[in-house]
Coordinates of C-alpha atoms in Angstrom, one line a residue:
M1 CA 272.9 -110.7 -4.1
L2 CA 270.3 -108.8 -2.0
R3 CA 268.7 -112.1 -1.0
K4 CA 272.1 -113.4 0.2
L5 CA 272.8 -110.2 2.2
W6 CA 269.4 -110.6 3.8
R7 CA 270.0 -114.2 4.6
L8 CA 273.5 -113.6 6.1
S9 CA 272.4 -110.8 8.4
P10 CA 273.6 -109.9 11.0
W11 CA 276.7 -109.7 8.9
D12 CA 279.1 -109.2 11.8
G13 CA 277.3 -111.9 13.8
Q14 CA 276.3 -109.4 16.6
G15 CA 272.8 -108.8 17.7
W16 CA 271.6 -105.6 19.4
G17 CA 272.3 -107.0 22.9
V18 CA 275.3 -108.2 24.9
C19 CA 276.2 -111.9 25.0
S20 CA 275.7 -113.1 28.6
D21 CA 278.3 -115.9 28.3
T22 CA 281.5 -114.4 29.8
S23 CA 283.8 -116.7 27.8
L24 CA 282.1 -116.1 24.5
A25 CA 281.2 -112.4 24.7
P26 CA 284.8 -111.1 24.1
L27 CA 285.4 -113.7 21.4
R28 CA 282.2 -112.7 19.5
R29 CA 283.3 -109.0 19.7
A30 CA 286.7 -109.8 18.4
A31 CA 285.3 -111.9 15.5
A32 CA 282.9 -109.1 14.6
A33 CA 285.7 -106.6 14.7
G34 CA 287.8 -108.8 12.4
F35 CA 284.9 -108.9 10.0
R36 CA 284.4 -105.2 10.0
G37 CA 288.2 -104.7 9.7
K38 CA 288.0 -106.0 6.1
V39 CA 286.0 -102.9 5.2
A40 CA 287.6 -99.5 4.4
P41 CA 287.5 -97.3 7.6
P42 CA 285.3 -94.6 6.0
L43 CA 282.6 -97.3 5.3
R44 CA 282.6 -99.0 8.7
L45 CA 280.1 -96.7 10.3
F46 CA 277.8 -97.1 7.4
L47 CA 278.2 -100.9 7.4
A48 CA 277.4 -101.0 11.2
C49 CA 274.2 -98.9 10.7
A50 CA 273.1 -100.8 7.7
D51 CA 273.8 -104.1 9.4
R52 CA 271.7 -103.2 12.5
S53 CA 268.8 -101.9 10.3
V54 CA 268.7 -104.9 8.0
W55 CA 269.0 -107.3 11.0
A56 CA 266.0 -105.6 12.7
A57 CA 263.9 -106.1 9.7
A58 CA 265.1 -109.7 9.0
A59 CA 264.5 -110.6 12.7
A60 CA 261.0 -109.2 12.6
V61 CA 260.1 -110.9 9.4
G62 CA 261.6 -114.2 10.4
A63 CA 260.0 -114.2 13.9
S64 CA 256.6 -113.4 12.4
A65 CA 256.9 -116.2 9.8
F66 CA 258.1 -118.7 12.5
A67 CA 255.2 -117.7 14.8
R68 CA 252.6 -118.3 12.1
A69 CA 254.1 -121.6 11.0
N70 CA 254.2 -122.9 14.6
G71 CA 251.0 -121.4 16.0
L72 CA 252.6 -119.0 18.5
N73 CA 250.5 -116.3 20.1
A74 CA 251.4 -112.6 19.8
V75 CA 253.1 -112.4 23.2
T76 CA 255.3 -115.4 22.5
A77 CA 256.1 -114.1 19.0
T78 CA 257.2 -110.8 20.4
L79 CA 259.5 -112.5 23.0
L80 CA 260.9 -114.6 20.2
F81 CA 261.6 -111.4 18.1
G82 CA 263.4 -109.9 21.1
D83 CA 265.6 -113.0 21.5
C84 CA 266.5 -112.9 17.8
L85 CA 267.1 -109.1 17.7
L86 CA 269.3 -109.1 20.8
S87 CA 271.3 -112.4 20.2
G88 CA 271.7 -112.3 16.4
A89 CA 270.0 -115.8 16.2
T90 CA 267.6 -117.0 13.6
P91 CA 264.1 -117.7 14.9
V92 CA 264.6 -121.5 15.0
E93 CA 268.0 -121.1 16.7
A94 CA 266.6 -118.7 19.3
W95 CA 263.5 -120.9 19.9
V96 CA 265.5 -124.1 20.3
W97 CA 268.2 -122.6 22.5
R98 CA 265.7 -121.1 25.0
G99 CA 263.7 -124.3 25.0
V100 CA 266.6 -126.5 25.7
F101 CA 269.0 -124.3 27.7
G102 CA 267.0 -121.2 28.7
G103 CA 268.1 -117.6 28.0
R104 CA 269.3 -116.1 24.8
H105 CA 271.5 -118.0 22.3
P106 CA 275.2 -117.1 23.1
L107 CA 276.7 -118.2 19.7
P108 CA 274.2 -118.4 16.7
A109 CA 275.3 -119.7 13.4
R110 CA 276.6 -116.5 11.8
A111 CA 278.6 -115.6 14.9
A112 CA 279.9 -119.2 15.2
G113 CA 281.1 -119.1 11.6
L114 CA 283.0 -115.9 12.1
L115 CA 284.5 -117.0 15.4
L116 CA 285.4 -120.6 14.9
S117 CA 286.9 -120.1 11.5
R118 CA 289.4 -117.7 13.1
L119 CA 290.6 -120.2 15.8
G120 CA 293.1 -123.0 15.2
D121 CA 295.2 -123.7 12.2
A122 CA 293.7 -122.2 9.0
A123 CA 295.0 -125.2 7.1
G124 CA 292.8 -127.5 9.1
H125 CA 289.7 -125.5 8.2
R126 CA 290.6 -125.5 4.6
L127 CA 291.2 -129.3 4.6
L128 CA 287.9 -130.1 6.2
A129 CA 286.1 -127.8 3.8
D130 CA 287.4 -129.9 0.9
K131 CA 285.7 -133.3 1.4
A132 CA 287.7 -135.1 -1.2
A133 CA 291.1 -134.0 0.2
A134 CA 290.0 -134.7 3.8
A135 CA 288.8 -138.2 2.9
E136 CA 292.2 -138.9 1.2
R137 CA 294.1 -137.7 4.3
L138 CA 292.0 -139.7 6.7
A139 CA 292.1 -142.9 4.6
R140 CA 295.9 -142.8 4.6
A141 CA 295.7 -142.6 8.4
G142 CA 293.6 -145.8 8.5
V143 CA 290.2 -144.2 9.1
A144 CA 287.3 -145.8 7.2
V145 CA 285.7 -143.4 4.7
P146 CA 283.0 -144.0 2.1
V147 CA 284.1 -145.5 -1.2
L148 CA 284.4 -142.9 -3.9
R149 CA 282.7 -144.4 -7.0
A150 CA 282.9 -141.4 -9.4
K151 CA 283.5 -137.7 -9.5
V152 CA 281.7 -135.2 -11.6
C153 CA 284.2 -132.3 -12.1
R154 CA 282.9 -128.7 -12.0
G155 CA 281.4 -127.8 -15.3
D156 CA 281.3 -131.3 -16.7
A157 CA 278.2 -133.1 -17.9
P158 CA 277.3 -136.2 -15.9
D159 CA 277.0 -139.5 -17.8
E160 CA 274.3 -142.1 -16.9
A161 CA 276.5 -145.0 -18.0
S162 CA 279.3 -144.0 -15.6
M163 CA 276.7 -143.6 -12.8
L164 CA 275.3 -147.1 -13.5
T165 CA 278.8 -148.6 -13.7
S166 CA 279.7 -147.0 -10.3
G167 CA 276.6 -148.2 -8.6
A168 CA 276.9 -149.9 -5.2
V169 CA 274.6 -152.5 -3.8
A170 CA 272.7 -150.0 -1.6
G171 CA 272.8 -147.2 -4.1
L172 CA 274.8 -144.0 -4.3
F173 CA 275.2 -140.8 -2.4
V174 CA 276.0 -137.6 -4.2
K175 CA 277.3 -134.5 -2.4
P176 CA 279.2 -131.3 -3.4
R177 CA 282.9 -131.5 -2.7
R178 CA 282.9 -128.2 -0.7
G179 CA 279.3 -128.2 0.5
C180 CA 278.1 -127.9 4.1
G181 CA 275.0 -128.6 6.1
G182 CA 273.8 -131.3 3.8
R183 CA 272.9 -128.7 1.1
G184 CA 273.0 -130.3 -2.4
A185 CA 273.5 -133.8 -1.1
F186 CA 271.1 -136.7 -1.9
S187 CA 270.9 -140.4 -2.2
L188 CA 270.3 -142.3 -5.5
V189 CA 269.0 -145.7 -6.1
K190 CA 268.6 -147.1 -9.7
E191 CA 265.5 -149.2 -10.2
D192 CA 263.7 -150.5 -13.3
D193 CA 261.4 -147.6 -13.5
G194 CA 264.0 -144.9 -13.0
W195 CA 266.2 -143.2 -10.4
R196 CA 264.9 -142.7 -6.9
V197 CA 266.2 -139.5 -5.2
N198 CA 266.1 -139.6 -1.4
G199 CA 263.7 -142.5 -1.6
G200 CA 261.1 -140.5 -3.5
P201 CA 259.2 -141.5 -6.6
P202 CA 261.2 -142.6 -9.7
T203 CA 262.5 -140.0 -12.0
G204 CA 264.0 -140.3 -15.5
W205 CA 267.7 -139.6 -16.3
P206 CA 267.0 -136.3 -18.2
R207 CA 265.5 -134.7 -15.0
L208 CA 268.2 -136.2 -12.8
R209 CA 270.9 -135.0 -15.2
S210 CA 269.5 -131.5 -15.1
R211 CA 269.8 -131.5 -11.3
L212 CA 273.4 -132.8 -11.4
L213 CA 274.3 -130.2 -14.0
R214 CA 273.0 -127.4 -11.8
L215 CA 275.0 -128.6 -8.8
A216 CA 278.2 -129.3 -10.9
A217 CA 278.0 -125.7 -12.3
T218 CA 279.5 -124.4 -9.0
D219 CA 281.4 -127.4 -7.5
D220 CA 282.7 -130.9 -8.1
L221 CA 280.3 -133.6 -7.2
L222 CA 281.4 -136.7 -5.2
V223 CA 279.6 -139.9 -5.9
Q224 CA 280.0 -142.4 -3.1
D225 CA 278.5 -145.6 -1.7
R226 CA 275.3 -145.1 0.0
L227 CA 275.8 -146.4 3.5
T228 CA 273.2 -148.4 5.5
A229 CA 272.9 -148.9 9.3
R230 CA 274.1 -152.0 11.0
L231 CA 271.4 -154.6 11.7
D232 CA 271.1 -153.8 15.4
L233 CA 270.3 -150.1 14.5
A234 CA 267.8 -150.9 11.8
D235 CA 264.9 -149.9 14.1
L236 CA 266.5 -146.4 14.3
A237 CA 266.7 -146.0 10.5
D238 CA 264.1 -144.8 8.2
A239 CA 263.6 -146.0 4.6
G240 CA 267.4 -146.6 4.2
R241 CA 268.3 -143.4 6.1
A242 CA 270.8 -144.4 8.8
P243 CA 271.1 -142.7 12.1
V244 CA 274.3 -140.5 12.2
L245 CA 276.7 -140.7 15.1
R246 CA 278.2 -137.3 15.7
L247 CA 281.3 -137.3 17.8
T248 CA 282.9 -133.9 18.7
S249 CA 286.6 -133.9 19.3
A250 CA 288.2 -131.0 21.3
R251 CA 291.8 -129.9 21.6
A252 CA 293.5 -127.5 23.8
P253 CA 296.4 -125.5 22.3
G254 CA 299.5 -127.6 22.1
Q255 CA 297.7 -130.7 23.4
P256 CA 296.4 -133.9 21.9
P257 CA 292.7 -134.2 21.0
F258 CA 290.1 -135.7 23.3
L259 CA 286.5 -136.7 22.9
H260 CA 284.2 -133.9 24.0
S261 CA 280.7 -135.2 23.4
A262 CA 278.6 -137.6 21.4
L263 CA 275.1 -137.6 19.9
L264 CA 273.1 -140.1 17.8
N265 CA 271.0 -138.2 15.3
I266 CA 268.0 -140.3 14.3
P267 CA 265.9 -139.4 11.2
V268 CA 262.2 -138.9 11.7
P269 CA 260.0 -140.7 9.2
G270 CA 258.4 -138.4 6.6
R271 CA 260.6 -135.5 7.5
D272 CA 263.7 -133.9 6.0
S273 CA 266.6 -134.5 8.4
R274 CA 267.8 -130.9 7.7
H275 CA 264.6 -129.5 9.4
F276 CA 266.0 -128.5 12.7
L277 CA 262.8 -128.7 14.7
H278 CA 261.2 -131.8 13.3
G279 CA 263.7 -133.6 11.2
E280 CA 265.6 -135.6 13.8
I281 CA 265.6 -137.0 17.3
H282 CA 268.9 -136.2 19.1
A283 CA 270.2 -138.8 21.6
P284 CA 273.1 -137.7 23.8
I285 CA 275.5 -140.6 24.6
N286 CA 277.4 -141.2 27.8
L287 CA 281.1 -141.1 26.9
T288 CA 282.1 -143.7 29.5
D289 CA 279.9 -146.6 28.5
G290 CA 278.6 -145.7 25.0
R291 CA 275.0 -145.8 26.1
I292 CA 272.2 -143.4 25.1
A293 CA 270.9 -141.3 27.9
C294 CA 267.6 -140.2 26.4
G295 CA 266.2 -138.8 23.2
V296 CA 265.3 -135.1 22.5
S297 CA 263.1 -133.6 19.8
F298 CA 263.6 -129.8 19.4
A299 CA 259.9 -129.6 18.6
R300 CA 259.3 -130.7 22.2
S301 CA 262.5 -129.8 23.9
Q302 CA 261.5 -130.3 27.5
E303 CA 260.5 -133.9 26.9
R304 CA 263.0 -136.7 27.4
L305 CA 262.3 -139.7 25.2
T306 CA 263.0 -143.1 26.5
A307 CA 261.9 -144.7 23.2
L308 CA 261.0 -143.5 19.6
P309 CA 257.4 -142.4 19.5
W310 CA 256.6 -144.0 16.1
N311 CA 257.9 -147.5 16.6
G312 CA 258.7 -147.9 20.3
A313 CA 262.4 -148.5 19.6
R314 CA 264.4 -148.3 22.8
L315 CA 266.6 -145.3 23.4
A316 CA 267.4 -144.8 27.1
G317 CA 270.2 -147.1 28.2
R318 CA 270.7 -148.5 24.8
E319 CA 274.3 -149.4 24.0
I320 CA 275.7 -148.3 20.6
S321 CA 277.8 -151.2 19.4
G322 CA 281.1 -150.0 17.8
F323 CA 280.9 -146.7 19.7
F324 CA 284.5 -146.9 21.0
D325 CA 285.8 -147.9 17.6
A326 CA 284.2 -144.8 16.2
A327 CA 285.6 -142.7 19.1
A328 CA 289.1 -144.0 18.4
M329 CA 288.7 -143.1 14.7
A330 CA 287.5 -139.6 15.6
L331 CA 290.7 -139.0 17.7
I332 CA 292.9 -140.4 14.9
A333 CA 291.2 -138.0 12.5
A334 CA 291.5 -135.1 14.8
A335 CA 295.2 -135.9 15.3
V336 CA 296.1 -136.0 11.6
I337 CA 294.6 -132.7 10.5
P338 CA 296.2 -129.4 11.4
P339 CA 295.1 -128.5 15.0
L340 CA 291.6 -127.1 15.5
P341 CA 289.7 -126.5 18.8
L342 CA 286.5 -128.3 17.9
V343 CA 285.6 -130.7 15.1
S344 CA 282.3 -132.6 14.8
W345 CA 282.8 -135.9 13.0
D346 CA 279.8 -137.7 11.5
F347 CA 279.8 -141.5 11.3
I348 CA 277.5 -144.2 9.9
M349 CA 277.6 -147.4 12.0
T350 CA 277.6 -150.1 9.3
D351 CA 277.8 -153.9 9.6
D352 CA 281.5 -153.6 8.6
G353 CA 282.2 -151.0 11.3
P354 CA 282.0 -147.2 11.7
V355 CA 282.6 -145.2 8.5
L356 CA 283.5 -141.5 8.8
L357 CA 281.4 -139.3 6.5
E358 CA 283.1 -135.9 7.1
G359 CA 284.3 -133.5 9.7
N360 CA 283.0 -130.0 10.4
S361 CA 285.1 -127.4 12.2
V362 CA 282.3 -124.8 12.3
G363 CA 279.6 -126.9 13.8
N364 CA 276.2 -126.0 15.2
W365 CA 276.6 -124.6 18.8
I366 CA 273.3 -126.2 19.9
L367 CA 274.3 -129.7 18.9
T368 CA 277.8 -129.1 20.3
N369 CA 276.4 -128.3 23.7
L370 CA 273.4 -130.6 23.8
A371 CA 275.2 -133.5 25.6
G372 CA 276.4 -131.0 28.2
R373 CA 272.8 -130.1 29.0
Y374 CA 272.6 -133.6 30.5
D375 CA 276.1 -133.5 32.0
L376 CA 277.5 -135.9 29.4
D377 CA 280.3 -133.8 27.9
A378 CA 283.9 -133.3 28.8
G379 CA 283.7 -129.6 29.9
S380 CA 282.8 -126.2 28.7
P381 CA 283.6 -125.6 25.0
G382 CA 283.5 -121.8 25.6
A383 CA 286.5 -122.0 27.9
L384 CA 288.4 -124.0 25.3
L385 CA 287.7 -121.4 22.6
A386 CA 289.0 -118.7 25.0
A387 CA 292.2 -120.6 25.4
W388 CA 292.7 -120.7 21.6
A389 CA 292.0 -117.0 21.3
A390 CA 294.4 -116.0 24.1

């Protein structure tokens, strides 16, 4: 419990400073007030003081650890701590935002979670949080979603025979029904010497079963086809890990959805894709022609990549085949769920066409705005959020 409280600080999403974004500042304050409003009035002052104290300690510890891990000098580490303390951002968020956009992060993850979950139809947020229910809704609307091969219900014991029977040609992909951020998700491929998890060394069924049991203790597990990239994107894949096309749909109150921005997230060989600094190359896409503008690594945020550094695969000017098919699917998906201001839709571009993995209504603000850094989005998402809060 204490570890969770430490990890979630600042609990109200507010840092010690004032957000400089005029659209987001009042929205952040309102979201923080809504969070504090759930606490009995006599405890609110205590909560605020405890929150600020815990956040100061967490920001100091986090900035120091980040500085050591990345070889930052004392002056840079101190500036990073100041960014974290004042904005409420984690060190990696604060570092990446300043490197890409300059200034302090206006809407870090905790603040974004509190704010975005308050805007739009609550039923839409609930639907997207349930990956099984969302996939059923989208499939009925004609959107291609991964084939569900099996489901391990919460508390049930997984059976190897059923996993083998459900196996697809390229393997399986397991994910929690209500998970987020890729936590608890992994690929499975059955070979003669055992099961390979995320392309790693083979492991026996008893060890894999223990892992599945731990995950199924808290949530249903969805066992789906593992999707592979279409042939013309094979040079952007890594050991079976396909690049992910992230399309963000936006919607003004009472209006139909439109496409706001697009990124192709490309896995870096030998790195976990969830590692925000080193795990992926992010390639903003021009909405008008479906072509990549450049590649960006958050580890070297000022550098624009025209090709991948490890194999020379072309990025700049490269057309993403099937982009407009995926864009059409994203807009259908946004239209059939209860209205929400912003949704990030993740696609795998397969030889059979785009397949929608899932939608996220509380996405990462850095990724949501990255295409706009290169003037490739459809407008300010902050102004859109203000319209929903009005």
